[in-house]
Coordinates of C-alpha atoms and ligand atoms in Angstrom, one line a residue:
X220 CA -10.2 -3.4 18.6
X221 CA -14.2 -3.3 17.7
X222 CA -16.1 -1.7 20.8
X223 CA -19.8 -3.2 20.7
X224 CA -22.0 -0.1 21.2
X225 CA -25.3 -0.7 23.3
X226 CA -27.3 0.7 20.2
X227 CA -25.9 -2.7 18.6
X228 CA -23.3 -0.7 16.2
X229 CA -19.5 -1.1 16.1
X230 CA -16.8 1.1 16.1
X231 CA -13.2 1.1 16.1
X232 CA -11.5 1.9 19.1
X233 CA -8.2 3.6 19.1
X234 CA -6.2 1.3 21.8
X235 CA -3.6 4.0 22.5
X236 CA -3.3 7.5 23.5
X237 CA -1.9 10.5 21.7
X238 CA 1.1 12.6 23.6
X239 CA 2.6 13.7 20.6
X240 CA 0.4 16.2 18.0
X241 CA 1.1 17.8 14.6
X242 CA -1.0 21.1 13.3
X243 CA -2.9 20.6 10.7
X244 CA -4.5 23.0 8.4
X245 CA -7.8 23.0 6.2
X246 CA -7.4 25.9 3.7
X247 CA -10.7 27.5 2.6
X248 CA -12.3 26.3 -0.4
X249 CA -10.6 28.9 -2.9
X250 CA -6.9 28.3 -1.9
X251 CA -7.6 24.8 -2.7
X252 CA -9.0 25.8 -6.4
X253 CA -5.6 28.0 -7.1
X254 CA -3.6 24.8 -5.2
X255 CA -5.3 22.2 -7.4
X256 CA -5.0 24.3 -10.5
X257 CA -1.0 25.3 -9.5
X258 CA -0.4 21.1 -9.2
X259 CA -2.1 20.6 -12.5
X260 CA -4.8 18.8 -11.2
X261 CA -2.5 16.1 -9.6
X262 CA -2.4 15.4 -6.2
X263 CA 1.0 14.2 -6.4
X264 CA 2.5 17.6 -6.8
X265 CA 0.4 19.6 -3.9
X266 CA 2.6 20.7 -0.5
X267 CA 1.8 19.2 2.5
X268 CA 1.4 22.4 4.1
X269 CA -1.7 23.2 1.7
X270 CA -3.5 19.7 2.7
X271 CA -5.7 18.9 5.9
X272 CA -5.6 15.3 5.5
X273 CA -2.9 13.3 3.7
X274 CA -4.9 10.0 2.6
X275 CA -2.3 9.6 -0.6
X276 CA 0.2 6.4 1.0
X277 CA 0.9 4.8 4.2
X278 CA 4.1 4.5 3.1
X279 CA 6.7 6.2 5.9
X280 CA 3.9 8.2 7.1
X281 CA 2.3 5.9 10.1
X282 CA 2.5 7.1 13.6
X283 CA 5.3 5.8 15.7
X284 CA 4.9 4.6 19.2
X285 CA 6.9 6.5 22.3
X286 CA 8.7 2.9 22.3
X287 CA 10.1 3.5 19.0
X288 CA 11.2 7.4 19.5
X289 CA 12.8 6.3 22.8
X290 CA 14.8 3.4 21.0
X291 CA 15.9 5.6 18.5
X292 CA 17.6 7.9 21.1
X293 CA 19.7 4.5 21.9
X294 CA 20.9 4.3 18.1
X295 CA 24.2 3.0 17.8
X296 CA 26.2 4.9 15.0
X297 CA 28.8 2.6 13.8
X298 CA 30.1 2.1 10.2
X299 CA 30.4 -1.7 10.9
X300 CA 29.2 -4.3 13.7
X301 CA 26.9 -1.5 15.3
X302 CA 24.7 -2.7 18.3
X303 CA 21.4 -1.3 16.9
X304 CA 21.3 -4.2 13.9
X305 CA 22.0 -7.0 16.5
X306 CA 19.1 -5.7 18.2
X307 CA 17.3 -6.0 14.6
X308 CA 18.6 -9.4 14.2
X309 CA 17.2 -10.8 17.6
X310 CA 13.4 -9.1 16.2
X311 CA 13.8 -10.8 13.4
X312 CA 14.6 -14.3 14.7
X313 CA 12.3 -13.6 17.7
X314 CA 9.3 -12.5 15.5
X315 CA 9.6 -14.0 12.0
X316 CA 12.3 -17.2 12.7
X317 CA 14.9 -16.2 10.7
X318 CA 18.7 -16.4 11.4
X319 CA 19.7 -14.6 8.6
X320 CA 19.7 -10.6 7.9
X321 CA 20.6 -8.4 5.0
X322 CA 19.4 -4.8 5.9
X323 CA 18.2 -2.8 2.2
X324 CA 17.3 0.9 2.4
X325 CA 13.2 0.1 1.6
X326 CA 11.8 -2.4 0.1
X327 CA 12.4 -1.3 -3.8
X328 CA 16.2 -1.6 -2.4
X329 CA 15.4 -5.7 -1.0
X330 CA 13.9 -6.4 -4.7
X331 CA 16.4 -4.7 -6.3
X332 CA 18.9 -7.1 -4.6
X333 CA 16.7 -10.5 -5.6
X334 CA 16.3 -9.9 -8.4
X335 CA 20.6 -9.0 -8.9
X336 CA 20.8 -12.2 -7.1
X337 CA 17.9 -14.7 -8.9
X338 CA 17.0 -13.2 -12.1
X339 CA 18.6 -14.3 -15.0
X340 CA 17.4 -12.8 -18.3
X341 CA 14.5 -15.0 -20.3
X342 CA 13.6 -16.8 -16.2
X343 CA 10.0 -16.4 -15.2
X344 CA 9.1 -15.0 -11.8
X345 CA 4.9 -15.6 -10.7
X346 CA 3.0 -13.8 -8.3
X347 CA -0.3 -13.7 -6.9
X348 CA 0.3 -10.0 -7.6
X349 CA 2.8 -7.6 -8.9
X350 CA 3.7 -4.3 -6.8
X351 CA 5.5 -1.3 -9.0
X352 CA 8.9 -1.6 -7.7
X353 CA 9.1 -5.6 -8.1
X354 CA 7.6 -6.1 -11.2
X355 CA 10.0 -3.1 -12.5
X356 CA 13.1 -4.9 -10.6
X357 CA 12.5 -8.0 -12.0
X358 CA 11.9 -6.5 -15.7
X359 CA 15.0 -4.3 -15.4
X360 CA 17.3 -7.8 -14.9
X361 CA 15.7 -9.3 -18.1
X362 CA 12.9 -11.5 -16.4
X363 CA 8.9 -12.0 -16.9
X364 CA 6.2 -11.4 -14.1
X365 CA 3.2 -13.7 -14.4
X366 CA 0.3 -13.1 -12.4
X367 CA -1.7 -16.0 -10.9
X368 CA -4.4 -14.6 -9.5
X369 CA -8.0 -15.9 -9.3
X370 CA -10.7 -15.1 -11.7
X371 CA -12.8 -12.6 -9.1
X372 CA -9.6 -10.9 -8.0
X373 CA -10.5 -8.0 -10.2
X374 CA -13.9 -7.3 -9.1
X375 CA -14.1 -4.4 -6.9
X376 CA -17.7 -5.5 -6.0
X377 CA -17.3 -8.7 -3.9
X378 CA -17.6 -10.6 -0.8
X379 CA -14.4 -12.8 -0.9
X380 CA -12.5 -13.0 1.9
X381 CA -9.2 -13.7 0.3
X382 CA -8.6 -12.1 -3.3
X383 CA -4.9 -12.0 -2.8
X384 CA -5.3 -16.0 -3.1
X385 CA -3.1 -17.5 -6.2
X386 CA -4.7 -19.7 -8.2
X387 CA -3.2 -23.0 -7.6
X388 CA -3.5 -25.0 -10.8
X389 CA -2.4 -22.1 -12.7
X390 CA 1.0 -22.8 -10.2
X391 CA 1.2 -25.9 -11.1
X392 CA 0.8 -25.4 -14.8
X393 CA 3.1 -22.5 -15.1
X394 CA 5.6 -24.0 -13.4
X395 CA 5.3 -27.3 -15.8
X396 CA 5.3 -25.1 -19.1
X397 CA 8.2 -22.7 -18.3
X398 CA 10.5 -25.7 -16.3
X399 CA 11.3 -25.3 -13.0
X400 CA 15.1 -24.0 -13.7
X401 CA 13.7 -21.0 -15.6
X402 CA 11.2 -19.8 -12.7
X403 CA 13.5 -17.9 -9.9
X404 CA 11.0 -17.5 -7.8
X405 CA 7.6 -17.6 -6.6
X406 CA 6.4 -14.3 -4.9
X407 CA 3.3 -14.1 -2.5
X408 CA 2.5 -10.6 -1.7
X409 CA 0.9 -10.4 1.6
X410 CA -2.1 -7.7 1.7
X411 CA -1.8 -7.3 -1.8
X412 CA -1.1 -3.5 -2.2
X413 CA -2.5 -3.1 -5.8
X414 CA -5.8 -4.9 -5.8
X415 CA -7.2 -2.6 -2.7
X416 CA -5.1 -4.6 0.1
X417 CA -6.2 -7.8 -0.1
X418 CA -5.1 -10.5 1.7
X419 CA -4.6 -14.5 0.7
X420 CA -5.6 -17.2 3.5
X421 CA -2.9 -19.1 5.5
X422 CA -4.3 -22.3 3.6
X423 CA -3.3 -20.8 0.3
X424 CA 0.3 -20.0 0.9
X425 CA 0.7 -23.5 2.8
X426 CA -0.8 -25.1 -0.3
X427 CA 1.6 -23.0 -2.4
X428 CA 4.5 -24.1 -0.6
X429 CA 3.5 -27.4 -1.2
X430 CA 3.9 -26.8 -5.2
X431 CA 6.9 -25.0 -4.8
X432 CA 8.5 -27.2 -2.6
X433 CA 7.8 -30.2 -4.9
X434 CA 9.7 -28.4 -8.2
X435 CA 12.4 -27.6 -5.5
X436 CA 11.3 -23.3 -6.3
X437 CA 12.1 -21.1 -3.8
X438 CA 9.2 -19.2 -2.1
X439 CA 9.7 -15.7 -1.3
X440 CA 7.6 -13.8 0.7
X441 CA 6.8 -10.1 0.5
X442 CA 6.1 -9.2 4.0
X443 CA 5.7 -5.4 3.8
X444 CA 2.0 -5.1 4.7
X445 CA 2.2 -8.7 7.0
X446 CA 0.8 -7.6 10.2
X447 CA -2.6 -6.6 8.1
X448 CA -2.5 -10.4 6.1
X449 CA -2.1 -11.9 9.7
X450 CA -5.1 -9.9 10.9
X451 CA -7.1 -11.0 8.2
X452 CA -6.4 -14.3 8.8
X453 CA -7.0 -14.0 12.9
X454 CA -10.7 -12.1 11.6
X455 CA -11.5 -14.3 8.3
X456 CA -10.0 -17.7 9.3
X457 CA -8.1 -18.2 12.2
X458 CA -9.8 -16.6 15.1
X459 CA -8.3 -19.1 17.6
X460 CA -4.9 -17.9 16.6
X461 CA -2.7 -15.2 17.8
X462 CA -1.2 -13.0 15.4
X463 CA 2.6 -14.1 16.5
X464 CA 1.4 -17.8 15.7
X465 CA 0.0 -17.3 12.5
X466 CA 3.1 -15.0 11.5
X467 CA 5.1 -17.9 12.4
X468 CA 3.2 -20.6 10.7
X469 CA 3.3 -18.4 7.2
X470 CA 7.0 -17.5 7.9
X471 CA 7.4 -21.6 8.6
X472 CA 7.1 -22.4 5.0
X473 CA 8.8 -19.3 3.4
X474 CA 12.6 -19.8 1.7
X475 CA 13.1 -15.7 1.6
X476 CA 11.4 -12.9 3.4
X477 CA 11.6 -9.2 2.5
X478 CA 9.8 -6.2 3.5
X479 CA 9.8 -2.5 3.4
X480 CA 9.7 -1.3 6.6
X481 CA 8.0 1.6 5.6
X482 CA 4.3 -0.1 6.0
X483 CA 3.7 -3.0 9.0
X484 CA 6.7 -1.7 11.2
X485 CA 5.8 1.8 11.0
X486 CA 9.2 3.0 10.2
X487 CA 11.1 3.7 7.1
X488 CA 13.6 1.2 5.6
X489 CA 14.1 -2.5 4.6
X490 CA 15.2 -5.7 5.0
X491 CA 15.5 -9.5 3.3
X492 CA 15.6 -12.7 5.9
X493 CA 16.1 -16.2 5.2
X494 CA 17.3 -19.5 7.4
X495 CA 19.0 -20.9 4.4
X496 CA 23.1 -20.0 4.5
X497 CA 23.2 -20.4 0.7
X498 CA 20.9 -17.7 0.0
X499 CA 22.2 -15.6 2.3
X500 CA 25.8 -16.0 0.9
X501 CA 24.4 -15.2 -2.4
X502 CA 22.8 -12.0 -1.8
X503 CA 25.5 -11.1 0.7
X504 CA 27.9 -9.3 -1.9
X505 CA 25.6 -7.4 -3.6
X506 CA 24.6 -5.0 -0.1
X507 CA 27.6 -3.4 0.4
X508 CA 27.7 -2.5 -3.7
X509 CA 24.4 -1.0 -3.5
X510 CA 23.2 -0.4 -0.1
X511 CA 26.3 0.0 2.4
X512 CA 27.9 -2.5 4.8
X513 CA 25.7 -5.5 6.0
X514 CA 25.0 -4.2 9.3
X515 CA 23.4 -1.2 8.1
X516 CA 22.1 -1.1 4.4
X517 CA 21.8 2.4 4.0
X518 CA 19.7 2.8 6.8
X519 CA 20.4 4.9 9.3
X520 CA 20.8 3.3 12.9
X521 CA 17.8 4.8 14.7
X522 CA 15.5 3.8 11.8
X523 CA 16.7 0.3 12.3
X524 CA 16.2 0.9 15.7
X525 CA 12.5 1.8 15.2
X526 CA 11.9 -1.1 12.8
X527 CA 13.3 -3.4 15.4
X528 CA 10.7 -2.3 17.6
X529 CA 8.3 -1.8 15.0
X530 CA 8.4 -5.5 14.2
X531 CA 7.4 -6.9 17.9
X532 CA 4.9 -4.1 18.4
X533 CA 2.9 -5.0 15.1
X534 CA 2.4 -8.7 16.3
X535 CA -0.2 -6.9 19.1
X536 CA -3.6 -7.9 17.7
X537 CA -4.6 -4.0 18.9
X538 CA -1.6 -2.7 16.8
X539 CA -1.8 -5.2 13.9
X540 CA -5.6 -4.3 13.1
X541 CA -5.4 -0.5 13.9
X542 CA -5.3 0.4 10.1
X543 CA -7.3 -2.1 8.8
X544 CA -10.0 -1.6 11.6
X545 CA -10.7 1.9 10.2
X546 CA -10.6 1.1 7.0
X547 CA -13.5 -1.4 7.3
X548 CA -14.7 1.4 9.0
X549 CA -14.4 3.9 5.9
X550 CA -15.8 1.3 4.4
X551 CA -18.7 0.8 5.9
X552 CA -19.6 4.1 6.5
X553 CA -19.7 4.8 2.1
X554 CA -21.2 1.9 1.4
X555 CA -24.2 2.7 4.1
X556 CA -23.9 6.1 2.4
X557 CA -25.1 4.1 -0.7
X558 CA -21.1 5.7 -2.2
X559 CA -19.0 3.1 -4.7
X560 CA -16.3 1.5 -3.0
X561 CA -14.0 -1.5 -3.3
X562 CA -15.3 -4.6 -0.8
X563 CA -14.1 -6.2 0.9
X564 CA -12.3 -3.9 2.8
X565 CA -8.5 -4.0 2.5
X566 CA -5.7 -3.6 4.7
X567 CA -4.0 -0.1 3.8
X568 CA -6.4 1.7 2.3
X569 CA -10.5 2.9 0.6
X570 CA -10.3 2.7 -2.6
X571 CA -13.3 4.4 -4.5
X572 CA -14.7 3.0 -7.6
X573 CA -14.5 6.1 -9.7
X574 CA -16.4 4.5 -12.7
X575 CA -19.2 4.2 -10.6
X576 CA -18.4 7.8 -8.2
X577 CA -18.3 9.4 -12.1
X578 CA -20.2 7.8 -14.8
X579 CA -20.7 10.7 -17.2
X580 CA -16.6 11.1 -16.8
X581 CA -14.9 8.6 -19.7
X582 CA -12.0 6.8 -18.8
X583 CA -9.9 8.3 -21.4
X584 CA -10.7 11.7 -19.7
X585 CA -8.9 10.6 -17.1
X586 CA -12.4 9.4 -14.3
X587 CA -10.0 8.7 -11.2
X588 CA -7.3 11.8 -11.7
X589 CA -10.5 14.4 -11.8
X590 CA -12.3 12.4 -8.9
X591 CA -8.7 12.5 -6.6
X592 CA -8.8 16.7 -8.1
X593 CA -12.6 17.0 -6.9
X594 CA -12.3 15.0 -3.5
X595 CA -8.8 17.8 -2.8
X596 CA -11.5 20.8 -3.9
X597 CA -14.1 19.7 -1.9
X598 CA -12.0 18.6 1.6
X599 CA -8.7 19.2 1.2
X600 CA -8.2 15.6 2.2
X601 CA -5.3 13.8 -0.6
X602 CA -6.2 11.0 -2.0
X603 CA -4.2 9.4 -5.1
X604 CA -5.5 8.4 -8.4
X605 CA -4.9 4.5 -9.5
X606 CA -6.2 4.5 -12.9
X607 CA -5.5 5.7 -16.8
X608 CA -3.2 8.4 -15.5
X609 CA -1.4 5.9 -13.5
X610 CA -1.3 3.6 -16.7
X611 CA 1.2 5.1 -19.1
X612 CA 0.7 4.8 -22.9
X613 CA 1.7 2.0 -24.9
X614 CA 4.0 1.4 -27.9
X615 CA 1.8 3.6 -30.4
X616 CA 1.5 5.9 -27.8
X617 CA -2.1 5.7 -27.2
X618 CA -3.7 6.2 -23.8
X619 CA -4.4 2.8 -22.1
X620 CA -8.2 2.4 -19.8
X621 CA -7.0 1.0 -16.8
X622 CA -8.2 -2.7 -15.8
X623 CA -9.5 -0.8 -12.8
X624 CA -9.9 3.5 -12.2
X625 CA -9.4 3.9 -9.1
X626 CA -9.2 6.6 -6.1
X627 CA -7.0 5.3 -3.4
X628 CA -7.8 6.9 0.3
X629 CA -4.9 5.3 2.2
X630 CA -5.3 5.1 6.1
X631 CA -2.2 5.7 8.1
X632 CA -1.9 3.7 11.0
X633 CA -2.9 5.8 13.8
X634 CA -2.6 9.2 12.2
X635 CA -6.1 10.2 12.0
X636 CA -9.1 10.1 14.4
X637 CA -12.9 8.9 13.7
X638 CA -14.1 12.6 13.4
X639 CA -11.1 12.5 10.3
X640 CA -12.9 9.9 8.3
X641 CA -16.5 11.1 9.2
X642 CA -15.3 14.6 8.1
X643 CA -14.2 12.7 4.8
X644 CA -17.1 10.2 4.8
X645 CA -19.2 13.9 4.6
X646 CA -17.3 15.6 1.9
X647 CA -17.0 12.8 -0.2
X648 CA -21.2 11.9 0.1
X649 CA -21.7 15.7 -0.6
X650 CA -19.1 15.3 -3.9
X651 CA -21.2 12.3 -4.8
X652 CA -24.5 14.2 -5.0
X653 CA -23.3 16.7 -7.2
X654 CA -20.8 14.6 -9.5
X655 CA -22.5 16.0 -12.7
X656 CA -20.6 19.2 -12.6
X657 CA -17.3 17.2 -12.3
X658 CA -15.7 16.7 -16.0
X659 CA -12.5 15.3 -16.7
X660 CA -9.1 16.7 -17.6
X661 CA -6.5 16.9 -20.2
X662 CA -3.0 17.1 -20.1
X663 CA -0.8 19.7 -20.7
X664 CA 2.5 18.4 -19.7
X665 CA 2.9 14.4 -19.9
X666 CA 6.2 12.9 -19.1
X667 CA 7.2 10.0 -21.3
X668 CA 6.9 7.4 -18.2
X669 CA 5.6 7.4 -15.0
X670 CA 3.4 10.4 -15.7
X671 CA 1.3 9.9 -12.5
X672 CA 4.1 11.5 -10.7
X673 CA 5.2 14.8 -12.5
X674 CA 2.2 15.5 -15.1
X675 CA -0.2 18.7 -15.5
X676 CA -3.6 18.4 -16.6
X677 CA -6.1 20.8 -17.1
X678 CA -10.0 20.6 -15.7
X679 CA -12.0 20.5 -18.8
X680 CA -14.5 23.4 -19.1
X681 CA -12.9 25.3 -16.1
X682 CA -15.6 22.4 -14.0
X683 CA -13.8 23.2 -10.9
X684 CA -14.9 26.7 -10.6
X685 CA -18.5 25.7 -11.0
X686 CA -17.9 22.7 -8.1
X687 CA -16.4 25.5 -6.0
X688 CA -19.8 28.1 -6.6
X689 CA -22.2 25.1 -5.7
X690 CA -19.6 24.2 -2.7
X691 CA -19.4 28.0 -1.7
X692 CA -23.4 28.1 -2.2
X693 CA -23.8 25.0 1.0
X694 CA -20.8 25.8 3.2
X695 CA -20.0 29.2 2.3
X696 CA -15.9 30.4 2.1
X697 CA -14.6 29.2 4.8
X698 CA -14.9 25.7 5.0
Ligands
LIG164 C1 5.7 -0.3 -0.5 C2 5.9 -1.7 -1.0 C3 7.1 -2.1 -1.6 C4 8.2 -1.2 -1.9 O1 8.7 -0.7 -0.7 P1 9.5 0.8 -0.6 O2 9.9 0.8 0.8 O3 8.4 1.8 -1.0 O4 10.6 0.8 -1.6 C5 7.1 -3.4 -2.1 N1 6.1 -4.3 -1.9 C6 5.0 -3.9 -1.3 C7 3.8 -4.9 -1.1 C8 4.8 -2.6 -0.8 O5 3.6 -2.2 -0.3

């Protein structure tokens, strides 16, 4: 909720209380140079225990509510026909309509069993955006990903409302030139992770659907940030609807539903829903192969628990909006800083232009992975880089500027406090105004793929000890 203040501002207001707490821990400034210089300058490979804020994901790492914890403690452990998934089943059909439910250990584990189940090799599968794990899924069983986003989609500088829109006569061309038969499915990703959490507008997907339904193409639905699209759509278009109704009007025209539980329901796990038996039976199979028997998918029974929960609690307009609330927030409060972010404000997380943060830093020096390394020197708060680090090389194994160099600075639901992102707010202006001593880095170890995750770099001219003397020089050592 937004609490009017009398001075005219608005903040957001945290609409629950906090009974449980975790210590947390800012080292001084110098631990963080040896920590940043031990994970080679990538935030990926720091310990938790040597970080005072963890901005890197919401994934698996949102606070739970005591209804959750005190379901959990009624987990049914069962190898088959356990209580706890009936009581997933009944969330499911109460919240989101569907009668049918495969349970998947997160969402990779859901796309992993589409695509098993759809994909043929040489069939086409569009989206209004890819995520990682479902573009990789759907490569790995021989199929294309097409993206049919709109032409502003990639400007982190906007005031669109809806940037996770897909373009609609893009749809209906793609659709002509490939043949329906070869396209398996159609995927609308709500809160679109990888363009900064944007949403698309409930018009959109119902005019979608209306495509799709014509070439007789299923429509599948990637529900794993869906409480945040619904808010979106209660804030940007909808505000005379509740967020259960305009869950159920998008759920109303969707074939097949998945979701990691890991985001929305504040949980970790997965799951794939559908009201159409024949899907259902053809997907069926392939769980206990990969996942484990049908009424728990690799999960264990007091996660399902909690994402049974999880699901009803997140159609609360309070709890649906509680993450993207401060992010507008954290967005609001760089931008009136004069600091470059991504607007409109997403549903997951900030996400700082670092083209803009670091001009004098070339891409190919790697702009976001130093920025993400300076933000960790200068705050101990994690962020994660989104950029040329994150894009591997290509075939002649040259490095590849990213479409985009970001800094993402996710917002766990409910985790942190307003003081948390004005600490950050602070730390991050300060960074700003002295982003000429930042330079870039340079590897030193580079894994052949995926090098985001276990790669070492090296700060080019030792620039983080000079950050830290000018840091040392305004806050001293023991900030
Ligand atoms: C996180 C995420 C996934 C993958 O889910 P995991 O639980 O991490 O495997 C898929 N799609 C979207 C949109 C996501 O945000």
């Amino acid at each position: 909720m937004q609490i009017k203040l009398s001075n005219g501002k608005s903040i957001p207001m945290e609409m629950h209380k906090i009974k449980i707490v975790q210590q947390t821990n800012l080292p001084p400034v110098e631990a963080r140079q040896r920590c940043i210089k031990e994970a080679g300058y990538n935030t990926f490979l720091l310990r938790t225990r040597d970080i005072f804020l963890d901005m890197l994901t919401d994934s698996g790492t949102n606070a739970m509510s005591d209804n959750q914890l005190a379901a959990m403690m009624q987990a049914d452990d069962a190898y088959a026909g356990c209580e706890s998934f009936y009581r997933l089943q009944s969330a499911v059909e109460d919240v989101l309509g569907f009668k049918y439910l495969l349970p998947a250990h997160q969402g990779r584990a859901a796309e992993h069993l589409l695509a098993k189940a759809f994909v043929k090799p040489g069939d086409v599968v569009i989206m209004n955006y890819h995520f990682t794990t479902s573009k990789a899924h759907v490569d790995l069983a021989g199929g294309k990903v097409l993206e049919l986003y709109k032409p502003g989609a990639m400007q982190t500088v906007s005031d669109d409302p809806f940037k996770g829109n897909m373009d609609l006569d893009k749809l209906e061309e793609a659709i002509r030139t490939y043949g329906a038969e070869k396209v398996s499915y159609v995927r609308m990703e709500a809160t679109t992770n990888l363009i900064g959490g944007q949403p698309f507008s409930l018009e959109n997907l119902l005019a979608v659907k209306k495509i799709t339904a014509k070439h007789g193409v299923p429509l599948v639905f990637d529900g794993s940030l869906i409480s945040e699209n619904a808010f979106f759509i209660h804030e940007r278009e909808h505000p005379e609807m509740s967020i259960s109704e305009i869950i159920s009007e998008m759920m109303s025209v969707v074939d097949i539903f998945y979701m990691s539980a890991r985001k929305s329901a504040a949980a970790r796990g997965g799951l794939i829903a559908t009201n159409q038996k024949a899907f259902f039976d053809q997907i069926l199979p392939w769980v206990p192969v990969y996942e484990g028997f049908s009424t728990y998918g690799g999960m264990s029974s007091r996660e399902i628990e909690a994402i049974a929960v999880g699901l009803r609690e997140m159609t609360d307009l309070n709890v649906a909006g509680s993450g993207a609330e401060f992010v507008e927030f954290f967005v609001r409060r760089l931008v009136e800083e004069g600091l470059p972010v991504v607007t409109p404000a997403g549903g997951l997380a900030c996400h700082l232009d670092a083209l803009r943060f670091l001009p004098d830093v070339p891409q190919l020096d790697f702009t976001s992975g130093a920025l993400s390394a300076a933000i960790y020197l200068v705050s101990g708060v994690r962020g994660m880089e989104r950029g040329t680090v994150s894009t591997d090389r290509d075939e002649n194994g040259n490095n590849v500027p990213a479409g985009v160099e970001l800094v993402r600075m996710a917002v766990p639901r409910r985790l942190y406090t307003m003081s948390h992102i004005e600490y950050t707010v602070d730390r991050l202006k300060w960074l700003y105004e002295h982003r000429d001593l930042v330079k870039g880095l340079r590897f030193v170890e580079e894994p052949p793929v995926l090098r985001f995750f276990f790669g070492k770099m090296e700060a080019i001219d030792n620039w983080d000890l000079k950050l830290m003397e000018a840091f040392i020089d305004d806050f001293g050592v023991n900030c």
